[in-house]
Every structure is written in structure tokens, then in C-alpha cells.
Amino acid sequence: MAAAAFHQAIGTLQSRGCVSNSSGLNRENGNASFRLISKGFKLDIALLRRETYCSRKRSFGIIQALASQTTIFDPISSPSDGTKSDTKKKSNEAALILIRHGESMWNEKNLFTGCVDVPLTKKGVEEAIEAGKRISNIPVDMIYTSALIRAQMTAMLAMTEHRRKKVPIIVHNESEQARAWSQIFSEETKKQCIPVVTAWQLNERMYGELQGLNKQETADRYGKEQVHEWRRSYDIPPPNGESLEMCAERAVAYFKEYIEPQLLSGKNVMIAAHGNSLRSIIMYLDKLTSQEVISLELSTGIPMLYIFKEGRFIRRGSPVAPNEAGVYAYTKRLAQYRQKLDEMLQS
């Protein structure tokens, strides 16, 4: 099986990367490859296990580190001369979808949630389904979520509305037994799956001693200005918690190391995460300043589409409505995909 294991550590995450390969599908720490061929429409997805050529150490002060890769698909070996001179082969464009999770049960109660693992409300479920309708025509090859259930529920519910009807499967790399027990033994079934990678680095900002407190009561106790500073400043953390700057350090590092290579290889990626982790990623995508990012508001359950083309991220906003095809005017590749998908579904 092609995969890099989930590693847990407190304090220091050791990660390796800097891999490229002549297949044109690049991923740090490894790859595997499979092909889906259905009635003339072929979609190649690849993740090839390769030797890493450089490493770097990054320190984190909070929680434990999890580095993840997929193990759903059996590897197909790819020839390589084993040198560092393999070049990355960039596709013309890829889609990146960002979705903030739907309303959680602590959102409803006006409590600071942070990294507490709280599920969606009924309204949150409906928001996730509506988000799925908005992106139902956009191809999705890989899904990344945080380690928290509200983000995972949002991703899974959204995909129930997708026209392609592929099944999102959470990758379990936390142990050899987990990998063995979660194997899929039907090649046909594998073709109809989308790997879902969970990562704590995409978690919401850790709110420290505010977690579980009522927001209004906290403002009455500490003063509105102090609470506003904790919530909306860039580099001031709440007591024993993370600032937005600290959240951005881990979220953007993970995005650059694991998700961006998928986009470079031409894969369309969906990320279901949280207000602050997504705000951090958007800061990187749109090159926002620390002052600009603190005023950025993201609505729950509203997807945002970016096109990754020639090394640039182009913001396309949210797909306008579930049954409108206007999003395909943004990119020729998505238009061609839609035409193929229509032909497959009608035949």
C-alpha cells in the first residue's frame, strides 16, 4: 500500500518532502496510481510512493501532529531513475473548493468551540447539503478535512449531492491494523471512491481557556474590547490558546506541503474546515495582509471556488446556485468535464 503513516508527536512535527516524479503527479511522502475508465471517459488519479530527498523540522507548541497520506488505492509502480532531476508536470488548471462547516451545536448556543469536537445542528446539516448542491457539477478527486467531526460531517453530507455519486472514504493511516482493516478489496468499488484525508493542522483555532464559555458572558466578564482583541486580532492569543497567526502557521504549512502538490498535479481538491483555518489559507491564496485577514468573514456552509492555473490561485467566488451551470464558464476544463459527465449519466 502506498502511504505515509499518520505520526503523532507533541511539540515537534518532523516532515519530509521535496519529491517530484516523471509521471507528472506529485505528492510529498509518496504516491499510488489508478485509472478510472467508463464509457470513453478516463480519469487518472495518482499518488506514487517515492524516496524523499530533503527534510525539514518544524516546531508546533499545541496539540499533537498528524501527517497524512492515502491508503485506499493499491499502488501501480512507476519507473524512476531515483534522481532529484525528475520534473513536475503541471496541468493547465485545477479546482480548489473551500467550505466552512455548517452550524455546530455550540455555534447555536453561542459558545466558544475551538478544538472541542462538536457535531452539526439540524440547520448545519441543511447548510452542508446546500453546499453540496452548489458544487455538485464540479469534479472532486481528493477531499481534506480537519480532525473535527463538524468539518467531516460537512464534507460527507456535501458529497451526497454530487452528480458523480462517488463515495467519500476516510483514510485510516493511524496504525498498521487500521490500514489493514480499512482496505477495499474490490477494484470496481475503489474506482467509485474519493479519498478523504483528515488532518489536525486544518482544525479550528484553539481557543484555550475560552473553550466552552458563553461568548456574551465572557464579554461581560472580561470586557468587550478584550474579547474582541482575542477573537479578531492577528497575533494576540486568548489565555493558553492560539492566535490567528499561530493557526495560520500550521494550516498554511500543511496546505503548501500536502494539498498544493495535488493541485499542481491537476487534481481537483475540496477542503472542509473552519473559519480560522480557512481564513488562514485564504490569506495565503489571496496574499492578504494581517490587517486584511482579520476583517475577512466566512459564512457557514457557503463554498468558495478557486481555479489553480499556471501557479496562480484565481478566486471565483461561490457557485451561484445548485441548478445553474454558470460556474463552467470559468474554465474550459470544467466545461469539458461537465459535457463528459452529462454523456455518461444520460447513456
CSV table of C-alpha atoms in Angstrom, one decimal:
chain,number,residue,atom,x,y,z
A,1,MET,CA,0.0,0.0,0.0
A,2,ALA,CA,1.2,3.5,-0.9
A,3,ALA,CA,1.1,5.8,2.1
A,4,ALA,CA,3.0,7.8,4.6
A,5,ALA,CA,1.7,7.0,8.1
A,6,PHE,CA,0.0,9.4,10.5
A,7,HIS,CA,2.6,10.4,13.0
A,8,GLN,CA,1.7,11.7,16.4
A,9,ALA,CA,4.1,13.8,18.4
A,10,ILE,CA,3.9,16.6,20.9
A,11,GLY,CA,6.0,19.7,20.4
A,12,THR,CA,7.8,18.8,17.1
A,13,LEU,CA,6.5,17.5,13.8
A,14,GLN,CA,9.2,16.0,11.6
A,15,SER,CA,8.1,16.1,8.0
A,16,ARG,CA,9.8,15.2,4.8
A,17,GLY,CA,9.2,16.4,1.3
A,18,CYS,CA,10.7,17.8,-1.9
A,19,VAL,CA,9.6,14.9,-4.1
A,20,SER,CA,9.0,15.1,-7.8
A,21,ASN,CA,8.5,12.4,-10.5
A,22,SER,CA,8.3,12.0,-14.2
A,23,SER,CA,4.7,10.8,-14.1
A,24,GLY,CA,3.5,14.4,-13.6
A,25,LEU,CA,1.6,13.5,-10.4
A,26,ASN,CA,3.5,14.7,-7.4
A,27,ARG,CA,2.9,14.3,-3.8
A,28,GLU,CA,5.3,14.6,-0.9
A,29,ASN,CA,6.0,11.4,1.1
A,30,GLY,CA,4.5,9.2,-1.5
A,31,ASN,CA,2.2,8.2,-4.3
A,32,ALA,CA,-0.1,5.5,-5.8
A,33,SER,CA,-1.9,5.4,-9.1
A,34,PHE,CA,-5.1,4.1,-10.6
A,35,ARG,CA,-7.2,4.7,-13.6
A,36,LEU,CA,-11.0,5.1,-13.9
A,37,ILE,CA,-12.3,4.3,-17.4
A,38,SER,CA,-16.1,4.4,-18.0
A,39,LYS,CA,-17.7,4.6,-21.4
A,40,GLY,CA,-14.9,6.5,-23.0
A,41,PHE,CA,-14.3,8.9,-20.2
A,42,LYS,CA,-11.0,8.4,-18.4
A,43,LEU,CA,-9.9,10.0,-15.2
A,44,ASP,CA,-6.3,9.3,-13.9
A,45,ILE,CA,-5.6,9.7,-10.3
A,46,ALA,CA,-2.1,9.1,-9.0
A,47,LEU,CA,-0.2,9.1,-5.7
A,48,LEU,CA,3.3,7.5,-6.2
A,49,ARG,CA,5.4,6.2,-3.4
A,50,ARG,CA,8.8,7.8,-3.8
A,51,GLU,CA,12.0,8.4,-1.8
A,52,THR,CA,12.2,11.7,-0.2
A,53,TYR,CA,15.2,13.9,-0.9
A,54,CYS,CA,15.1,16.6,1.7
A,55,SER,CA,13.6,17.1,5.1
A,56,ARG,CA,12.9,19.9,7.4
A,57,LYS,CA,11.8,20.2,11.0
A,58,ARG,CA,9.0,22.4,12.2
A,59,SER,CA,8.0,23.1,15.8
A,60,PHE,CA,4.5,23.3,17.0
A,61,GLY,CA,3.5,24.2,20.5
A,62,ILE,CA,0.0,22.9,20.6
A,63,ILE,CA,-1.8,19.5,20.4
A,64,GLN,CA,-0.2,16.6,18.5
A,65,ALA,CA,0.9,16.4,14.9
A,66,LEU,CA,-0.6,14.1,12.3
A,67,ALA,CA,0.9,13.8,8.9
A,68,SER,CA,-1.3,12.0,6.5
A,69,GLN,CA,-1.5,10.3,3.1
A,70,THR,CA,-3.9,8.0,1.5
A,71,THR,CA,-4.0,4.2,1.5
A,72,ILE,CA,-7.3,3.4,-0.2
A,73,PHE,CA,-5.8,2.5,-3.6
A,74,ASP,CA,-3.3,-0.2,-4.4
A,75,PRO,CA,-0.1,1.2,-5.9
A,76,ILE,CA,0.9,0.8,-9.5
A,77,SER,CA,4.7,1.0,-9.8
A,78,SER,CA,6.2,3.9,-11.8
A,79,PRO,CA,9.7,3.7,-13.3
A,80,SER,CA,12.2,6.3,-11.9
A,81,ASP,CA,15.9,6.8,-12.2
A,82,GLY,CA,15.9,7.8,-8.5
A,83,THR,CA,17.4,11.2,-9.1
A,84,LYS,CA,16.3,14.6,-7.9
A,85,SER,CA,16.1,15.8,-11.5
A,86,ASP,CA,12.6,14.5,-12.1
A,87,THR,CA,10.5,17.5,-13.2
A,88,LYS,CA,7.0,18.4,-12.0
A,89,LYS,CA,4.5,18.3,-14.8
A,90,LYS,CA,1.8,20.9,-14.2
A,91,SER,CA,-1.6,20.5,-15.7
A,92,ASN,CA,-3.3,23.5,-17.2
A,93,GLU,CA,-5.7,24.1,-14.2
A,94,ALA,CA,-7.4,22.5,-11.2
A,95,ALA,CA,-10.3,23.4,-9.0
A,96,LEU,CA,-10.0,24.2,-5.3
A,97,ILE,CA,-13.2,24.2,-3.2
A,98,LEU,CA,-13.2,25.6,0.3
A,99,ILE,CA,-16.2,25.0,2.6
A,100,ARG,CA,-16.6,26.3,6.2
A,101,HIS,CA,-18.6,23.7,8.2
A,102,GLY,CA,-22.3,24.2,8.8
A,103,GLU,CA,-23.6,25.5,12.1
A,104,SER,CA,-22.5,23.4,15.0
A,105,MET,CA,-24.4,22.8,18.3
A,106,TRP,CA,-22.1,25.2,20.1
A,107,ASN,CA,-22.5,27.8,17.4
A,108,GLU,CA,-26.2,27.6,18.2
A,109,LYS,CA,-25.5,28.0,21.9
A,110,ASN,CA,-23.1,30.9,21.3
A,111,LEU,CA,-20.2,29.1,23.0
A,112,PHE,CA,-16.5,29.3,22.1
A,113,THR,CA,-15.8,26.0,20.4
A,114,GLY,CA,-12.3,26.0,19.1
A,115,CYS,CA,-10.9,22.4,19.0
A,116,VAL,CA,-13.7,20.9,21.1
A,117,ASP,CA,-15.3,18.2,18.8
A,118,VAL,CA,-18.9,19.2,18.5
A,119,PRO,CA,-21.4,18.0,15.8
A,120,LEU,CA,-23.6,19.9,13.5
A,121,THR,CA,-27.1,21.1,14.3
A,122,LYS,CA,-30.1,20.3,12.0
A,123,LYS,CA,-29.5,23.7,10.4
A,124,GLY,CA,-25.8,22.8,9.9
A,125,VAL,CA,-26.8,19.6,8.2
A,126,GLU,CA,-29.0,21.5,5.9
A,127,GLU,CA,-26.2,24.0,5.2
A,128,ALA,CA,-23.9,21.2,4.3
A,129,ILE,CA,-26.4,19.7,1.9
A,130,GLU,CA,-27.0,23.0,0.3
A,131,ALA,CA,-23.2,23.5,-0.1
A,132,GLY,CA,-23.1,20.1,-1.8
A,133,LYS,CA,-25.8,21.2,-4.3
A,134,ARG,CA,-23.8,24.3,-5.2
A,135,ILE,CA,-20.7,22.2,-6.1
A,136,SER,CA,-22.5,19.1,-7.5
A,137,ASN,CA,-21.2,19.7,-11.0
A,138,ILE,CA,-17.5,20.4,-10.1
A,139,PRO,CA,-15.3,17.3,-10.2
A,140,VAL,CA,-13.7,16.3,-6.9
A,141,ASP,CA,-10.6,14.0,-6.8
A,142,MET,CA,-9.4,14.5,-3.2
A,143,ILE,CA,-11.0,15.7,0.0
A,144,TYR,CA,-9.2,17.2,3.0
A,145,THR,CA,-11.0,17.9,6.3
A,146,SER,CA,-9.9,18.8,9.8
A,147,ALA,CA,-9.8,16.1,12.5
A,148,LEU,CA,-13.1,17.5,13.9
A,149,ILE,CA,-16.5,15.9,13.3
A,150,ARG,CA,-18.3,19.1,12.2
A,151,ALA,CA,-15.9,19.5,9.3
A,152,GLN,CA,-16.1,15.8,8.4
A,153,MET,CA,-19.9,15.8,8.5
A,154,THR,CA,-20.0,18.8,6.2
A,155,ALA,CA,-17.7,17.2,3.7
A,156,MET,CA,-19.7,13.9,3.7
A,157,LEU,CA,-23.1,15.5,3.5
A,158,ALA,CA,-22.0,17.8,0.7
A,159,MET,CA,-20.8,14.8,-1.3
A,160,THR,CA,-24.2,13.1,-1.1
A,161,GLU,CA,-25.4,15.7,-3.6
A,162,HIS,CA,-22.6,15.3,-6.1
A,163,ARG,CA,-23.7,14.2,-9.6
A,164,ARG,CA,-20.9,11.7,-9.9
A,165,LYS,CA,-22.1,9.8,-6.8
A,166,LYS,CA,-18.7,8.7,-5.8
A,167,VAL,CA,-18.4,7.7,-2.1
A,168,PRO,CA,-16.1,9.7,0.1
A,169,ILE,CA,-14.0,7.3,2.2
A,170,ILE,CA,-12.0,8.5,5.2
A,171,VAL,CA,-8.4,7.2,5.1
A,172,HIS,CA,-7.2,5.5,8.2
A,173,ASN,CA,-3.4,5.5,8.5
A,174,GLU,CA,-3.1,5.8,12.2
A,175,SER,CA,-1.8,2.2,12.6
A,176,GLU,CA,-1.0,-0.9,10.6
A,177,GLN,CA,-4.1,-2.5,11.9
A,178,ALA,CA,-6.3,0.5,10.9
A,179,ARG,CA,-4.8,0.4,7.4
A,180,ALA,CA,-5.3,-3.4,7.1
A,181,TRP,CA,-8.8,-3.3,8.4
A,182,SER,CA,-9.9,-0.5,6.2
A,183,GLN,CA,-8.7,-2.0,2.9
A,184,ILE,CA,-11.0,-2.2,-0.1
A,185,PHE,CA,-10.8,-5.5,-2.0
A,186,SER,CA,-13.0,-4.6,-5.0
A,187,GLU,CA,-11.2,-2.8,-7.8
A,188,GLU,CA,-14.6,-1.7,-9.2
A,189,THR,CA,-15.5,-0.2,-5.8
A,190,LYS,CA,-12.2,1.6,-5.5
A,191,LYS,CA,-13.0,3.4,-8.8
A,192,GLN,CA,-16.1,4.8,-7.2
A,193,CYS,CA,-14.4,6.2,-4.1
A,194,ILE,CA,-12.9,9.6,-3.2
A,195,PRO,CA,-10.1,9.5,-0.5
A,196,VAL,CA,-10.8,11.8,2.4
A,197,VAL,CA,-7.7,12.8,4.4
A,198,THR,CA,-8.2,14.2,7.9
A,199,ALA,CA,-5.5,16.5,9.5
A,200,TRP,CA,-5.4,18.3,12.8
A,201,GLN,CA,-3.5,21.1,11.1
A,202,LEU,CA,-6.8,22.1,9.5
A,203,ASN,CA,-8.5,22.3,12.9
A,204,GLU,CA,-10.2,25.5,14.1
A,205,ARG,CA,-8.0,27.9,16.2
A,206,MET,CA,-7.5,26.5,19.7
A,207,TYR,CA,-9.3,29.0,21.9
A,208,GLY,CA,-7.5,27.9,25.1
A,209,GLU,CA,-9.4,28.8,28.3
A,210,LEU,CA,-12.3,30.3,26.4
A,211,GLN,CA,-13.4,27.0,25.0
A,212,GLY,CA,-16.9,26.1,26.3
A,213,LEU,CA,-17.6,29.6,27.7
A,214,ASN,CA,-20.5,31.6,26.5
A,215,LYS,CA,-19.4,34.5,24.3
A,216,GLN,CA,-21.7,37.1,25.8
A,217,GLU,CA,-20.9,36.1,29.4
A,218,THR,CA,-17.2,36.2,28.5
A,219,ALA,CA,-17.6,39.7,27.1
A,220,ASP,CA,-19.4,40.8,30.3
A,221,ARG,CA,-16.6,39.3,32.4
A,222,TYR,CA,-13.5,40.5,30.6
A,223,GLY,CA,-14.9,43.4,28.7
A,224,LYS,CA,-16.0,43.6,25.0
A,225,GLU,CA,-12.7,45.2,23.9
A,226,GLN,CA,-10.6,42.4,25.4
A,227,VAL,CA,-12.7,39.6,23.9
A,228,HIS,CA,-12.8,41.4,20.6
A,229,GLU,CA,-9.0,41.6,20.7
A,230,TRP,CA,-8.7,37.8,21.4
A,231,ARG,CA,-11.2,37.0,18.6
A,232,ARG,CA,-10.2,39.4,15.9
A,233,SER,CA,-6.5,40.4,16.4
A,234,TYR,CA,-3.9,38.6,14.3
A,235,ASP,CA,-1.1,37.9,16.8
A,236,ILE,CA,-2.8,38.0,20.3
A,237,PRO,CA,-3.9,34.6,21.6
A,238,PRO,CA,-6.6,34.0,24.2
A,239,PRO,CA,-5.3,32.6,27.5
A,240,ASN,CA,-3.4,29.4,26.8
A,241,GLY,CA,-4.7,29.3,23.2
A,242,GLU,CA,-3.7,30.1,19.6
A,243,SER,CA,-3.6,33.4,17.9
A,244,LEU,CA,-4.7,33.6,14.2
A,245,GLU,CA,-1.0,33.9,13.4
A,246,MET,CA,-0.3,30.6,15.1
A,247,CYS,CA,-3.3,28.9,13.4
A,248,ALA,CA,-2.1,30.2,10.0
A,249,GLU,CA,1.4,28.8,10.6
A,250,ARG,CA,0.2,25.2,10.9
A,251,ALA,CA,-2.7,25.5,8.4
A,252,VAL,CA,-0.7,27.1,5.6
A,253,ALA,CA,2.3,24.9,6.1
A,254,TYR,CA,0.0,21.8,5.7
A,255,PHE,CA,-1.7,23.3,2.7
A,256,LYS,CA,1.7,24.0,0.9
A,257,GLU,CA,3.2,20.7,1.8
A,258,TYR,CA,0.3,18.3,1.1
A,259,ILE,CA,-2.6,20.0,-0.7
A,260,GLU,CA,-0.8,22.3,-3.2
A,261,PRO,CA,1.1,19.4,-4.8
A,262,GLN,CA,-2.2,17.7,-5.5
A,263,LEU,CA,-3.4,20.9,-7.3
A,264,LEU,CA,-0.1,21.0,-9.2
A,265,SER,CA,-0.7,17.5,-10.4
A,266,GLY,CA,-4.1,18.5,-11.8
A,267,LYS,CA,-6.3,17.1,-9.1
A,268,ASN,CA,-9.4,18.9,-8.0
A,269,VAL,CA,-9.5,19.3,-4.2
A,270,MET,CA,-12.2,20.1,-1.7
A,271,ILE,CA,-11.3,21.3,1.8
A,272,ALA,CA,-13.9,21.3,4.6
A,273,ALA,CA,-12.6,23.1,7.6
A,274,HIS,CA,-13.2,26.1,9.9
A,275,GLY,CA,-13.5,29.8,10.0
A,276,ASN,CA,-9.9,30.5,11.2
A,277,SER,CA,-8.1,27.7,9.4
A,278,LEU,CA,-9.8,28.6,6.1
A,279,ARG,CA,-9.2,32.3,6.8
A,280,SER,CA,-5.5,31.5,7.1
A,281,ILE,CA,-5.4,29.6,3.8
A,282,ILE,CA,-7.3,32.4,2.0
A,283,MET,CA,-4.8,34.8,3.4
A,284,TYR,CA,-2.1,32.8,1.6
A,285,LEU,CA,-4.2,32.3,-1.6
A,286,ASP,CA,-5.2,36.0,-1.9
A,287,LYS,CA,-2.0,37.4,-0.5
A,288,LEU,CA,-3.8,39.3,2.2
A,289,THR,CA,-2.1,41.3,4.9
A,290,SER,CA,-2.5,40.6,8.6
A,291,GLN,CA,-4.8,43.6,8.8
A,292,GLU,CA,-6.9,42.5,5.8
A,293,VAL,CA,-7.4,38.9,7.0
A,294,ILE,CA,-8.8,39.9,10.4
A,295,SER,CA,-11.8,41.5,8.7
A,296,LEU,CA,-12.4,38.5,6.5
A,297,GLU,CA,-15.7,36.8,7.3
A,298,LEU,CA,-16.7,33.4,6.1
A,299,SER,CA,-20.3,32.2,6.1
A,300,THR,CA,-21.1,28.6,7.3
A,301,GLY,CA,-21.9,26.2,4.5
A,302,ILE,CA,-21.1,28.5,1.6
A,303,PRO,CA,-18.4,27.0,-0.7
A,304,MET,CA,-15.8,29.2,-2.4
A,305,LEU,CA,-14.2,28.2,-5.7
A,306,TYR,CA,-10.6,28.9,-6.7
A,307,ILE,CA,-9.0,27.9,-10.0
A,308,PHE,CA,-5.3,27.0,-9.8
A,309,LYS,CA,-3.7,27.8,-13.1
A,310,GLU,CA,-0.1,28.4,-14.0
A,311,GLY,CA,0.9,28.5,-10.4
A,312,ARG,CA,-1.7,31.2,-9.5
A,313,PHE,CA,-4.9,31.0,-7.5
A,314,ILE,CA,-7.8,32.7,-9.1
A,315,ARG,CA,-10.8,33.3,-6.9
A,316,ARG,CA,-14.2,32.6,-8.5
A,317,GLY,CA,-16.4,33.1,-5.5
A,318,SER,CA,-19.3,30.8,-4.7
A,319,PRO,CA,-21.1,28.8,-7.4
A,320,VAL,CA,-24.3,30.8,-7.8
A,321,ALA,CA,-27.0,28.2,-7.4
A,322,PRO,CA,-27.5,24.4,-7.3
A,323,ASN,CA,-29.0,24.1,-10.7
A,324,GLU,CA,-27.0,26.8,-12.6
A,325,ALA,CA,-24.1,25.8,-14.9
A,326,GLY,CA,-22.6,29.3,-14.9
A,327,VAL,CA,-19.5,28.1,-12.9
A,328,TYR,CA,-18.4,26.2,-16.0
A,329,ALA,CA,-17.8,29.5,-17.9
A,330,TYR,CA,-14.9,30.0,-15.6
A,331,THR,CA,-12.8,27.2,-17.1
A,332,LYS,CA,-12.7,25.2,-20.3
A,333,ARG,CA,-11.6,22.1,-18.5
A,334,LEU,CA,-14.6,22.1,-16.2
A,335,ALA,CA,-16.9,22.6,-19.2
A,336,GLN,CA,-15.4,19.6,-20.9
A,337,TYR,CA,-15.8,17.6,-17.7
A,338,ARG,CA,-19.4,18.5,-17.5
A,339,GLN,CA,-20.1,17.5,-21.1
A,340,LYS,CA,-18.5,14.1,-20.5
A,341,LEU,CA,-20.4,13.7,-17.2
A,342,ASP,CA,-23.7,14.5,-18.9
A,343,GLU,CA,-23.0,12.0,-21.6
A,344,MET,CA,-22.2,9.3,-19.1
A,345,LEU,CA,-25.3,9.9,-17.0
A,346,GLN,CA,-27.6,10.0,-20.0
A,347,SER,CA,-26.3,6.8,-21.6
